[in-house]
Amino acid sequence: MEKLVITGGKHLNGEVFISGAKNAAVAIIPAAIMADGICIIDNLPNIEDVASLSSTLSKMGAVCENTDKHTLRVDSTGDITTYAAFEEVKRIRASYYLLGALLGRYKKAEVALPGGCNFGTRPIDLHLKGFRLLGADVRVSNGTVSLNADRLVGTQIYMDQVSVGATINIMLAASMAEGTTIIENAAKEPHVVDTANFLNLMGANIKGAGTDVIRIRGVEKLHGAEYTIIPDQIEAGTYMIAAAMAGGDVTVRNIIPKHMDSLTAKLAEMGVKITKDDDSIRVIAEGRLEGANIKTMSYPGFPTDLQPQMTALLSACSGISVVTENVWDNRYQYVDELRQLGARITVEGRVAMIEGVERLKGAKVSATDLRAGAAMVVAGLFADGVTEIDNIKYIDRGYEEIEEKLSKIGASIKRVEC
Ligand code: UD1
Protein backbone atom coordinates (compact mmCIF):
# COMPACT_ATOMS: atom_id res chain seq x y z
CA MET A 1 0.00 0.00 0.00
CA GLU A 2 1.19 3.47 -0.83
CA LYS A 3 0.30 6.95 0.33
CA LEU A 4 1.00 10.49 -0.82
CA VAL A 5 2.79 12.81 1.57
CA ILE A 6 2.49 16.52 0.87
CA THR A 7 4.16 19.41 2.66
CA GLY A 8 1.86 22.33 1.95
CA GLY A 9 2.44 26.03 1.53
CA LYS A 10 4.62 26.01 -1.59
CA HIS A 11 3.59 28.21 -4.51
CA LEU A 12 3.31 26.43 -7.86
CA ASN A 13 5.15 27.78 -10.88
CA GLY A 14 5.78 26.36 -14.35
CA GLU A 15 4.10 24.14 -16.91
CA VAL A 16 2.01 20.99 -16.62
CA PHE A 17 1.43 18.75 -19.66
CA ILE A 18 -2.02 17.22 -19.62
CA SER A 19 -2.55 13.56 -20.54
CA GLY A 20 -5.24 12.08 -22.76
CA ALA A 21 -8.80 12.02 -21.44
CA LYS A 22 -9.58 9.08 -19.17
CA ASN A 23 -13.29 9.17 -19.91
CA ALA A 24 -12.68 9.13 -23.67
CA ALA A 25 -10.06 6.38 -23.38
CA VAL A 26 -12.35 4.06 -21.42
CA ALA A 27 -14.97 4.31 -24.19
CA ILE A 28 -12.61 4.19 -27.16
CA ILE A 29 -10.70 1.09 -26.01
CA PRO A 30 -13.89 -1.07 -25.86
CA ALA A 31 -15.00 0.49 -29.18
CA ALA A 32 -11.81 -0.87 -30.78
CA ILE A 33 -13.16 -4.40 -30.33
CA MET A 34 -15.84 -3.56 -32.91
CA ALA A 35 -13.27 -3.23 -35.70
CA ASP A 36 -12.60 -6.00 -38.14
CA GLY A 37 -9.05 -4.71 -38.33
CA ILE A 38 -6.33 -3.09 -36.28
CA CYS A 39 -6.85 0.05 -34.22
CA ILE A 40 -4.02 2.21 -32.95
CA ILE A 41 -5.07 4.48 -30.10
CA ASP A 42 -2.67 7.25 -29.20
CA ASN A 43 -2.43 9.83 -26.37
CA LEU A 44 -3.85 7.31 -23.91
CA PRO A 45 -3.30 8.28 -20.29
CA ASN A 46 -0.98 5.85 -18.50
CA ILE A 47 -3.43 5.04 -15.68
CA GLU A 48 -4.93 2.00 -13.98
CA ASP A 49 -8.32 2.11 -15.73
CA VAL A 50 -6.67 1.98 -19.16
CA ALA A 51 -4.44 -0.93 -18.11
CA SER A 52 -7.47 -2.84 -16.75
CA LEU A 53 -9.45 -2.38 -19.97
CA SER A 54 -6.53 -3.39 -22.15
CA SER A 55 -6.06 -6.55 -20.07
CA THR A 56 -9.81 -7.25 -20.34
CA LEU A 57 -9.71 -6.99 -24.15
CA SER A 58 -6.73 -9.37 -24.19
CA LYS A 59 -8.65 -11.91 -22.10
CA MET A 60 -11.49 -11.62 -24.60
CA GLY A 61 -9.20 -12.61 -27.48
CA ALA A 62 -8.02 -9.28 -28.89
CA VAL A 63 -4.27 -8.87 -29.28
CA CYS A 64 -3.35 -5.74 -27.34
CA GLU A 65 0.12 -4.32 -27.39
CA ASN A 66 1.45 -1.12 -25.85
CA THR A 67 3.72 0.19 -28.59
CA ASP A 68 4.76 2.90 -26.12
CA LYS A 69 3.34 3.98 -22.77
CA HIS A 70 0.66 6.15 -24.39
CA THR A 71 -0.18 4.05 -27.46
CA LEU A 72 -2.19 0.85 -27.65
CA ARG A 73 -2.49 -1.37 -30.70
CA VAL A 74 -5.67 -3.48 -30.64
CA ASP A 75 -6.06 -6.30 -33.14
CA SER A 76 -9.62 -7.71 -32.96
CA THR A 77 -9.45 -9.76 -36.14
CA GLY A 78 -9.18 -13.10 -34.32
CA ASP A 79 -11.81 -14.97 -32.30
CA ILE A 80 -13.35 -12.67 -29.71
CA THR A 81 -15.41 -14.02 -26.84
CA THR A 82 -18.51 -12.03 -26.00
CA TYR A 83 -18.12 -13.05 -22.34
CA ALA A 84 -16.46 -10.51 -20.03
CA ALA A 85 -17.19 -11.17 -16.40
CA PHE A 86 -13.64 -10.96 -15.12
CA GLU A 87 -12.46 -9.31 -11.89
CA GLU A 88 -11.08 -6.19 -13.60
CA VAL A 89 -14.40 -5.69 -15.40
CA LYS A 90 -16.16 -5.43 -12.04
CA ARG A 91 -13.63 -2.84 -10.84
CA ILE A 92 -14.20 -0.24 -13.55
CA ARG A 93 -17.49 1.51 -14.08
CA ALA A 94 -16.75 2.12 -17.76
CA SER A 95 -16.55 -1.58 -18.54
CA TYR A 96 -20.26 -1.13 -19.33
CA TYR A 97 -19.06 0.09 -22.75
CA LEU A 98 -18.20 -3.52 -23.56
CA LEU A 99 -21.97 -4.11 -23.61
CA GLY A 100 -22.65 -1.65 -26.43
CA ALA A 101 -19.52 -2.62 -28.37
CA LEU A 102 -20.18 -6.39 -28.24
CA LEU A 103 -23.90 -6.01 -28.87
CA GLY A 104 -23.16 -3.87 -31.93
CA ARG A 105 -20.63 -6.21 -33.51
CA TYR A 106 -21.74 -9.66 -32.32
CA LYS A 107 -25.39 -9.03 -31.34
CA LYS A 108 -24.67 -10.58 -27.95
CA ALA A 109 -22.76 -9.82 -24.76
CA GLU A 110 -22.32 -11.14 -21.24
CA VAL A 111 -20.59 -8.57 -19.04
CA ALA A 112 -20.22 -8.23 -15.27
CA LEU A 113 -22.05 -5.28 -13.76
CA PRO A 114 -19.77 -2.28 -13.40
CA GLY A 115 -18.02 -1.14 -10.25
CA GLY A 116 -15.94 2.06 -10.07
CA CYS A 117 -16.19 5.03 -7.74
CA ASN A 118 -19.01 4.87 -5.27
CA PHE A 119 -20.78 8.19 -5.06
CA GLY A 120 -24.42 7.28 -4.95
CA THR A 121 -26.70 5.05 -6.93
CA ARG A 122 -25.14 4.46 -10.32
CA PRO A 123 -27.85 2.70 -12.30
CA ILE A 124 -27.52 1.62 -15.94
CA ASP A 125 -31.25 1.47 -16.64
CA LEU A 126 -30.97 4.03 -19.46
CA HIS A 127 -28.28 1.98 -21.19
CA LEU A 128 -30.44 -1.14 -20.94
CA LYS A 129 -33.54 0.72 -22.11
CA GLY A 130 -31.62 1.83 -25.21
CA PHE A 131 -30.44 -1.71 -25.97
CA ARG A 132 -34.03 -3.01 -25.59
CA LEU A 133 -35.35 -0.34 -27.96
CA LEU A 134 -32.76 -1.43 -30.52
CA GLY A 135 -34.19 -4.95 -30.28
CA ALA A 136 -32.02 -6.73 -27.73
CA ASP A 137 -33.26 -9.13 -25.12
CA VAL A 138 -31.77 -7.87 -21.83
CA ARG A 139 -31.32 -10.01 -18.73
CA VAL A 140 -29.60 -9.16 -15.47
CA SER A 141 -28.75 -11.94 -13.04
CA ASN A 142 -25.98 -12.75 -10.55
CA GLY A 143 -24.25 -9.45 -11.20
CA THR A 144 -24.01 -10.04 -14.94
CA VAL A 145 -25.83 -8.36 -17.83
CA SER A 146 -26.68 -10.61 -20.79
CA LEU A 147 -27.73 -9.16 -24.11
CA ASN A 148 -28.95 -11.08 -27.15
CA ALA A 149 -30.44 -9.96 -30.43
CA ASP A 150 -31.21 -11.64 -33.74
CA ARG A 151 -30.84 -8.23 -35.30
CA LEU A 152 -30.62 -4.64 -34.09
CA VAL A 153 -32.90 -2.11 -35.75
CA GLY A 154 -32.42 1.66 -35.52
CA THR A 155 -35.08 3.65 -33.70
CA GLN A 156 -35.76 6.89 -31.85
CA ILE A 157 -34.47 6.89 -28.25
CA TYR A 158 -35.34 9.67 -25.84
CA MET A 159 -33.07 9.83 -22.79
CA ASP A 160 -35.13 10.62 -19.65
CA GLN A 161 -31.96 12.01 -18.10
CA VAL A 162 -28.78 13.25 -19.72
CA SER A 163 -26.33 10.38 -19.37
CA VAL A 164 -22.81 10.25 -20.79
CA GLY A 165 -22.53 6.49 -20.43
CA ALA A 166 -25.93 5.68 -21.92
CA THR A 167 -25.40 8.07 -24.85
CA ILE A 168 -22.05 6.48 -25.74
CA ASN A 169 -23.26 2.92 -25.18
CA ILE A 170 -26.28 3.38 -27.44
CA MET A 171 -24.06 5.07 -30.03
CA LEU A 172 -21.75 2.03 -29.99
CA ALA A 173 -24.53 -0.52 -30.49
CA ALA A 174 -26.47 1.60 -32.99
CA SER A 175 -23.36 2.06 -35.18
CA MET A 176 -23.88 -1.52 -36.37
CA ALA A 177 -27.69 -1.65 -36.27
CA GLU A 178 -29.89 -1.71 -39.37
CA GLY A 179 -31.27 1.72 -40.29
CA THR A 180 -31.08 4.98 -38.39
CA THR A 181 -31.08 5.58 -34.63
CA ILE A 182 -31.84 9.01 -33.22
CA ILE A 183 -30.76 9.72 -29.64
CA GLU A 184 -32.62 12.69 -28.18
CA ASN A 185 -31.54 14.56 -25.05
CA ALA A 186 -28.07 13.13 -25.61
CA ALA A 187 -25.05 14.05 -23.47
CA LYS A 188 -22.77 16.65 -25.10
CA GLU A 189 -19.51 15.98 -23.22
CA PRO A 190 -16.24 16.20 -25.19
CA HIS A 191 -15.69 12.45 -24.70
CA VAL A 192 -19.04 11.71 -26.40
CA VAL A 193 -17.76 13.66 -29.42
CA ASP A 194 -14.36 11.95 -29.23
CA THR A 195 -15.92 8.48 -29.25
CA ALA A 196 -18.17 9.44 -32.19
CA ASN A 197 -15.12 10.76 -34.08
CA PHE A 198 -13.29 7.48 -33.49
CA LEU A 199 -16.28 5.40 -34.62
CA ASN A 200 -16.66 7.57 -37.73
CA LEU A 201 -12.98 6.98 -38.57
CA MET A 202 -13.74 3.25 -38.29
CA GLY A 203 -16.48 3.67 -40.89
CA ALA A 204 -19.51 4.50 -38.74
CA ASN A 205 -21.97 7.18 -39.77
CA ILE A 206 -22.70 9.36 -36.72
CA LYS A 207 -23.85 12.95 -36.98
CA GLY A 208 -24.67 15.50 -34.30
CA ALA A 209 -22.36 14.34 -31.48
CA GLY A 210 -21.81 17.36 -29.25
CA THR A 211 -25.44 18.46 -29.65
CA ASP A 212 -28.44 16.97 -27.88
CA VAL A 213 -29.64 15.06 -30.96
CA ILE A 214 -27.35 12.38 -32.37
CA ARG A 215 -28.20 10.53 -35.60
CA ILE A 216 -26.54 7.20 -36.26
CA ARG A 217 -26.98 5.42 -39.56
CA GLY A 218 -25.93 1.80 -38.95
CA VAL A 219 -23.25 0.15 -41.09
CA GLU A 220 -22.49 -3.55 -41.58
CA LYS A 221 -18.82 -3.46 -40.75
CA LEU A 222 -16.31 -1.26 -38.97
CA HIS A 223 -12.65 -1.29 -39.94
CA GLY A 224 -9.43 -0.47 -38.09
CA ALA A 225 -8.39 3.13 -37.51
CA GLU A 226 -5.63 5.21 -35.98
CA TYR A 227 -6.81 7.80 -33.48
CA THR A 228 -5.46 10.34 -31.00
CA ILE A 229 -7.50 10.85 -27.82
CA ILE A 230 -8.43 14.39 -26.72
CA PRO A 231 -6.79 15.96 -23.64
CA ASP A 232 -8.32 15.32 -20.23
CA GLN A 233 -10.44 18.31 -19.20
CA ILE A 234 -10.77 17.05 -15.62
CA GLU A 235 -7.04 16.53 -15.15
CA ALA A 236 -6.45 20.01 -16.61
CA GLY A 237 -9.10 21.47 -14.31
CA THR A 238 -7.56 19.77 -11.29
CA TYR A 239 -4.16 21.43 -11.96
CA MET A 240 -5.82 24.79 -12.58
CA ILE A 241 -7.64 24.54 -9.25
CA ALA A 242 -4.43 23.38 -7.53
CA ALA A 243 -2.62 26.48 -8.85
CA ALA A 244 -5.48 28.71 -7.71
CA MET A 245 -5.38 27.16 -4.24
CA ALA A 246 -1.61 27.03 -3.69
CA GLY A 247 -1.03 30.35 -5.45
CA GLY A 248 1.49 30.89 -8.22
CA ASP A 249 1.73 31.00 -11.99
CA VAL A 250 1.00 27.75 -13.82
CA THR A 251 0.37 27.04 -17.50
CA VAL A 252 -1.55 23.87 -18.32
CA ARG A 253 -0.52 22.70 -21.78
CA ASN A 254 -1.84 20.29 -24.40
CA ILE A 255 -5.48 21.09 -23.67
CA ILE A 256 -8.54 22.32 -25.55
CA PRO A 257 -9.30 25.64 -23.77
CA LYS A 258 -12.93 25.61 -24.96
CA HIS A 259 -13.54 22.48 -22.85
CA MET A 260 -12.52 24.47 -19.78
CA ASP A 261 -14.94 27.40 -20.21
CA SER A 262 -17.16 26.72 -17.17
CA LEU A 263 -14.11 26.47 -14.90
CA THR A 264 -12.18 29.42 -16.32
CA ALA A 265 -15.25 31.65 -15.96
CA LYS A 266 -15.66 30.61 -12.32
CA LEU A 267 -11.97 31.01 -11.44
CA ALA A 268 -11.91 34.47 -13.05
CA GLU A 269 -14.98 35.43 -11.00
CA MET A 270 -13.07 34.40 -7.87
CA GLY A 271 -10.08 36.61 -8.69
CA VAL A 272 -7.76 34.29 -10.63
CA LYS A 273 -6.03 35.82 -13.65
CA ILE A 274 -6.55 33.58 -16.67
CA THR A 275 -4.93 33.84 -20.11
CA LYS A 276 -5.85 31.45 -22.90
CA ASP A 277 -3.81 30.36 -25.88
CA ASP A 278 -4.60 27.88 -28.67
CA ASP A 279 -3.77 24.82 -26.60
CA SER A 280 -2.95 26.13 -23.14
CA ILE A 281 -4.31 28.16 -20.25
CA ARG A 282 -2.19 30.20 -17.85
CA VAL A 283 -3.45 30.56 -14.29
CA ILE A 284 -2.06 33.26 -12.03
CA ALA A 285 -3.30 33.41 -8.45
CA GLU A 286 -2.09 35.77 -5.76
CA GLY A 287 -3.48 36.11 -2.27
CA ARG A 288 -6.85 35.01 -1.00
CA LEU A 289 -9.59 34.40 -3.56
CA GLU A 290 -13.27 35.25 -3.19
CA GLY A 291 -15.80 32.50 -2.56
CA ALA A 292 -18.34 31.61 -5.27
CA ASN A 293 -21.41 29.49 -5.87
CA ILE A 294 -21.21 26.40 -8.08
CA LYS A 295 -23.92 24.21 -9.58
CA THR A 296 -22.78 21.03 -11.28
CA MET A 297 -24.44 20.18 -14.57
CA SER A 298 -23.83 18.14 -17.67
CA TYR A 299 -21.55 19.72 -20.32
CA PRO A 300 -21.18 22.62 -21.00
CA GLY A 301 -22.15 23.22 -17.36
CA PHE A 302 -19.72 22.96 -14.45
CA PRO A 303 -18.49 19.32 -14.34
CA THR A 304 -19.38 17.21 -11.33
CA ASP A 305 -15.92 15.62 -11.65
CA LEU A 306 -14.36 18.95 -10.58
CA GLN A 307 -16.80 19.52 -7.74
CA PRO A 308 -14.67 18.00 -4.92
CA GLN A 309 -11.51 19.84 -6.03
CA MET A 310 -13.48 23.10 -6.27
CA THR A 311 -15.01 22.58 -2.81
CA ALA A 312 -11.47 22.15 -1.46
CA LEU A 313 -10.50 25.48 -3.05
CA LEU A 314 -13.62 27.26 -1.79
CA SER A 315 -12.88 26.06 1.75
CA ALA A 316 -9.98 28.55 1.82
CA CYS A 317 -11.67 31.46 -0.01
CA SER A 318 -13.26 34.47 1.65
CA GLY A 319 -16.95 34.51 2.55
CA ILE A 320 -19.61 31.82 2.21
CA SER A 321 -19.79 29.62 -0.88
CA VAL A 322 -22.61 27.29 -1.88
CA VAL A 323 -22.05 24.19 -3.99
CA THR A 324 -25.04 22.35 -5.45
CA GLU A 325 -24.40 18.85 -6.80
CA ASN A 326 -27.01 18.15 -9.46
CA VAL A 327 -25.58 15.00 -11.07
CA TRP A 328 -24.79 12.48 -8.31
CA ASP A 329 -26.83 12.00 -5.15
CA ASN A 330 -23.97 11.18 -2.78
CA ARG A 331 -20.86 13.04 -3.81
CA TYR A 332 -19.88 14.67 -0.53
CA GLN A 333 -18.30 11.70 1.26
CA TYR A 334 -14.95 13.49 1.12
CA VAL A 335 -16.23 16.45 3.14
CA ASP A 336 -15.41 14.68 6.42
CA GLU A 337 -11.81 14.39 5.20
CA LEU A 338 -11.64 18.10 4.33
CA ARG A 339 -12.95 18.86 7.82
CA GLN A 340 -9.93 16.95 9.21
CA LEU A 341 -7.83 19.64 7.56
CA GLY A 342 -9.87 22.39 9.23
CA ALA A 343 -12.43 23.16 6.50
CA ARG A 344 -15.82 24.43 7.67
CA ILE A 345 -18.44 22.77 5.51
CA THR A 346 -22.01 21.67 6.19
CA VAL A 347 -23.87 19.42 3.82
CA GLU A 348 -27.59 19.06 3.43
CA GLY A 349 -28.72 16.77 0.64
CA ARG A 350 -27.28 18.06 -2.60
CA VAL A 351 -26.06 21.36 -1.14
CA ALA A 352 -22.77 22.09 0.61
CA MET A 353 -22.36 25.37 2.48
CA ILE A 354 -18.72 26.39 2.84
CA GLU A 355 -17.49 29.00 5.28
CA GLY A 356 -14.04 29.89 4.01
CA VAL A 357 -11.17 29.69 6.51
CA GLU A 358 -7.85 31.50 6.23
CA ARG A 359 -5.69 28.46 6.84
CA LEU A 360 -5.97 24.68 6.63
CA LYS A 361 -3.75 22.42 8.69
CA GLY A 362 -2.15 19.21 7.41
CA ALA A 363 -3.56 15.92 8.70
CA LYS A 364 -3.99 12.26 7.77
CA VAL A 365 -6.82 11.87 5.27
CA SER A 366 -8.14 9.29 2.88
CA ALA A 367 -9.07 9.33 -0.81
CA THR A 368 -12.69 8.19 -0.70
CA ASP A 369 -12.92 8.10 -4.50
CA LEU A 370 -10.97 9.31 -7.54
CA ARG A 371 -11.88 13.01 -7.60
CA ALA A 372 -12.21 13.13 -3.82
CA GLY A 373 -8.59 11.98 -3.74
CA ALA A 374 -7.69 14.83 -6.10
CA ALA A 375 -9.46 17.23 -3.74
CA MET A 376 -7.27 16.01 -0.87
CA VAL A 377 -4.17 16.66 -2.97
CA VAL A 378 -5.39 20.19 -3.82
CA ALA A 379 -6.13 20.93 -0.15
CA GLY A 380 -2.84 19.39 1.01
CA LEU A 381 -0.86 21.69 -1.30
CA PHE A 382 -2.32 24.66 0.58
CA ALA A 383 -2.49 23.31 4.13
CA ASP A 384 0.19 24.18 6.66
CA GLY A 385 2.47 21.28 7.54
CA VAL A 386 2.18 17.72 6.32
CA THR A 387 -0.87 16.04 4.78
CA GLU A 388 -0.84 12.27 4.31
CA ILE A 389 -3.34 10.79 1.88
CA ASP A 390 -3.99 7.05 1.92
CA ASN A 391 -6.15 4.85 -0.29
CA ILE A 392 -4.46 6.43 -3.32
CA LYS A 393 -5.34 3.53 -5.59
CA TYR A 394 -8.35 5.69 -6.51
CA ILE A 395 -6.14 8.59 -7.56
CA ASP A 396 -4.02 6.23 -9.68
CA ARG A 397 -7.14 5.15 -11.55
CA GLY A 398 -7.40 8.57 -13.16
CA TYR A 399 -4.24 10.67 -12.78
CA GLU A 400 -1.02 9.89 -14.62
CA GLU A 401 2.12 10.57 -12.57
CA ILE A 402 0.40 13.09 -10.32
CA GLU A 403 3.32 13.49 -7.94
CA GLU A 404 5.84 13.90 -10.79
CA LYS A 405 3.71 16.55 -12.51
CA LEU A 406 3.18 18.48 -9.26
CA SER A 407 6.82 18.19 -8.16
CA LYS A 408 7.91 19.72 -11.47
CA ILE A 409 5.94 22.87 -10.68
CA GLY A 410 7.32 23.21 -7.18
CA ALA A 411 5.06 21.12 -4.94
CA SER A 412 6.54 19.05 -2.15
CA ILE A 413 4.80 15.72 -2.73
CA LYS A 414 6.09 12.18 -2.58
CA ARG A 415 4.75 8.65 -2.75
CA VAL A 416 5.78 6.39 0.11
CA GLU A 417 5.00 2.84 1.22
CA CYS A 418 2.49 2.76 4.11
C1 UD1 B 1 -19.59 9.68 -16.54
C2 UD1 B 1 -18.18 9.82 -16.09
C3 UD1 B 1 -18.15 10.29 -14.63
C4 UD1 B 1 -18.96 11.57 -14.48
C5 UD1 B 1 -20.35 11.42 -15.08
C6 UD1 B 1 -21.13 12.71 -15.11
C7 UD1 B 1 -17.13 8.13 -17.42
C8 UD1 B 1 -16.45 6.82 -17.46
N1 UD1 B 1 -17.54 8.54 -16.21
O1 UD1 B 1 -20.18 8.68 -15.72
O2 UD1 B 1 -16.80 10.50 -14.27
O3 UD1 B 1 -19.09 11.90 -13.11
O4 UD1 B 1 -20.27 10.93 -16.43
O5 UD1 B 1 -20.45 13.66 -15.85
O6 UD1 B 1 -17.26 8.81 -18.42
N2 UD1 B 1 -28.25 7.70 -14.67
C9 UD1 B 1 -29.42 6.97 -14.56
N3 UD1 B 1 -29.55 5.85 -15.31
C10 UD1 B 1 -28.58 5.42 -16.16
C11 UD1 B 1 -27.41 6.16 -16.28
C12 UD1 B 1 -27.26 7.31 -15.51
O7 UD1 B 1 -30.31 7.34 -13.80
O8 UD1 B 1 -28.77 4.39 -16.83
C13 UD1 B 1 -28.08 8.91 -13.85
C14 UD1 B 1 -26.95 8.75 -12.83
O9 UD1 B 1 -27.40 8.16 -11.65
C15 UD1 B 1 -26.49 10.19 -12.65
C16 UD1 B 1 -26.75 10.83 -14.02
O10 UD1 B 1 -27.66 9.96 -14.70
O11 UD1 B 1 -27.30 10.82 -11.70
C17 UD1 B 1 -25.54 11.04 -14.90
O12 UD1 B 1 -24.85 9.82 -15.04
P1 UD1 B 1 -23.97 9.49 -16.33
O13 UD1 B 1 -23.79 10.72 -17.16
O14 UD1 B 1 -24.53 8.28 -16.97
O15 UD1 B 1 -22.58 9.11 -15.67
P2 UD1 B 1 -21.56 8.03 -16.16
O16 UD1 B 1 -21.60 7.93 -17.64
O17 UD1 B 1 -21.69 6.78 -15.37
mmCIF file of C-alpha atoms and ligand atoms in Angstrom, residues 22-23 26 93-94 96-97 121-127 161-165 189 191 304-305 327-328 331, ligand 1:
data_model
loop_
_atom_site.group_PDB
_atom_site.id
_atom_site.type_symbol
_atom_site.label_atom_id
_atom_site.label_comp_id
_atom_site.label_asym_id
_atom_site.label_seq_id
_atom_site.Cartn_x
_atom_site.Cartn_y
_atom_site.Cartn_z
ATOM 1 C CA LYS A 22 -9.579 9.080 -19.168
ATOM 2 C CA ASN A 23 -13.291 9.170 -19.910
ATOM 3 C CA VAL A 26 -12.350 4.065 -21.422
ATOM 4 C CA ARG A 93 -17.486 1.515 -14.076
ATOM 5 C CA ALA A 94 -16.753 2.121 -17.759
ATOM 6 C CA TYR A 96 -20.259 -1.127 -19.330
ATOM 7 C CA TYR A 97 -19.057 0.094 -22.751
ATOM 8 C CA THR A 121 -26.700 5.052 -6.929
ATOM 9 C CA ARG A 122 -25.139 4.463 -10.317
ATOM 10 C CA PRO A 123 -27.851 2.703 -12.302
ATOM 11 C CA ILE A 124 -27.516 1.622 -15.940
ATOM 12 C CA ASP A 125 -31.247 1.471 -16.641
ATOM 13 C CA LEU A 126 -30.966 4.034 -19.460
ATOM 14 C CA HIS A 127 -28.277 1.978 -21.186
ATOM 15 C CA GLN A 161 -31.960 12.005 -18.098
ATOM 16 C CA VAL A 162 -28.781 13.254 -19.716
ATOM 17 C CA SER A 163 -26.327 10.376 -19.367
ATOM 18 C CA VAL A 164 -22.815 10.252 -20.786
ATOM 19 C CA GLY A 165 -22.534 6.489 -20.432
ATOM 20 C CA GLU A 189 -19.514 15.980 -23.224
ATOM 21 C CA HIS A 191 -15.685 12.447 -24.705
ATOM 22 C CA THR A 304 -19.375 17.214 -11.325
ATOM 23 C CA ASP A 305 -15.922 15.619 -11.646
ATOM 24 C CA VAL A 327 -25.583 14.998 -11.074
ATOM 25 C CA TRP A 328 -24.793 12.484 -8.308
ATOM 26 C CA ARG A 331 -20.858 13.041 -3.811
HETATM 27 C C1 UD1 B 1 -19.588 9.683 -16.545
HETATM 28 C C2 UD1 B 1 -18.177 9.820 -16.087
HETATM 29 C C3 UD1 B 1 -18.154 10.285 -14.625
HETATM 30 C C4 UD1 B 1 -18.962 11.573 -14.476
HETATM 31 C C5 UD1 B 1 -20.353 11.418 -15.075
HETATM 32 C C6 UD1 B 1 -21.133 12.712 -15.107
HETATM 33 C C7 UD1 B 1 -17.133 8.132 -17.419
HETATM 34 C C8 UD1 B 1 -16.450 6.825 -17.463
HETATM 35 N N1 UD1 B 1 -17.540 8.544 -16.215
HETATM 36 O O1 UD1 B 1 -20.182 8.684 -15.722
HETATM 37 O O2 UD1 B 1 -16.796 10.501 -14.272
HETATM 38 O O3 UD1 B 1 -19.091 11.896 -13.112
HETATM 39 O O4 UD1 B 1 -20.269 10.926 -16.430
HETATM 40 O O5 UD1 B 1 -20.451 13.658 -15.851
HETATM 41 O O6 UD1 B 1 -17.261 8.806 -18.423
HETATM 42 N N2 UD1 B 1 -28.254 7.696 -14.672
HETATM 43 C C9 UD1 B 1 -29.421 6.972 -14.556
HETATM 44 N N3 UD1 B 1 -29.554 5.853 -15.308
HETATM 45 C C10 UD1 B 1 -28.583 5.424 -16.164
HETATM 46 C C11 UD1 B 1 -27.405 6.163 -16.276
HETATM 47 C C12 UD1 B 1 -27.257 7.308 -15.511
HETATM 48 O O7 UD1 B 1 -30.309 7.336 -13.798
HETATM 49 O O8 UD1 B 1 -28.774 4.395 -16.825
HETATM 50 C C13 UD1 B 1 -28.082 8.906 -13.854
HETATM 51 C C14 UD1 B 1 -26.950 8.750 -12.831
HETATM 52 O O9 UD1 B 1 -27.402 8.158 -11.649
HETATM 53 C C15 UD1 B 1 -26.489 10.187 -12.654
HETATM 54 C C16 UD1 B 1 -26.752 10.826 -14.024
HETATM 55 O O10 UD1 B 1 -27.657 9.961 -14.703
HETATM 56 O O11 UD1 B 1 -27.302 10.817 -11.696
HETATM 57 C C17 UD1 B 1 -25.543 11.043 -14.897
HETATM 58 O O12 UD1 B 1 -24.848 9.820 -15.044
HETATM 59 P P1 UD1 B 1 -23.973 9.495 -16.326
HETATM 60 O O13 UD1 B 1 -23.790 10.720 -17.163
HETATM 61 O O14 UD1 B 1 -24.533 8.283 -16.965
HETATM 62 O O15 UD1 B 1 -22.580 9.115 -15.673
HETATM 63 P P2 UD1 B 1 -21.564 8.029 -16.162
HETATM 64 O O16 UD1 B 1 -21.596 7.930 -17.643
HETATM 65 O O17 UD1 B 1 -21.689 6.784 -15.369
#
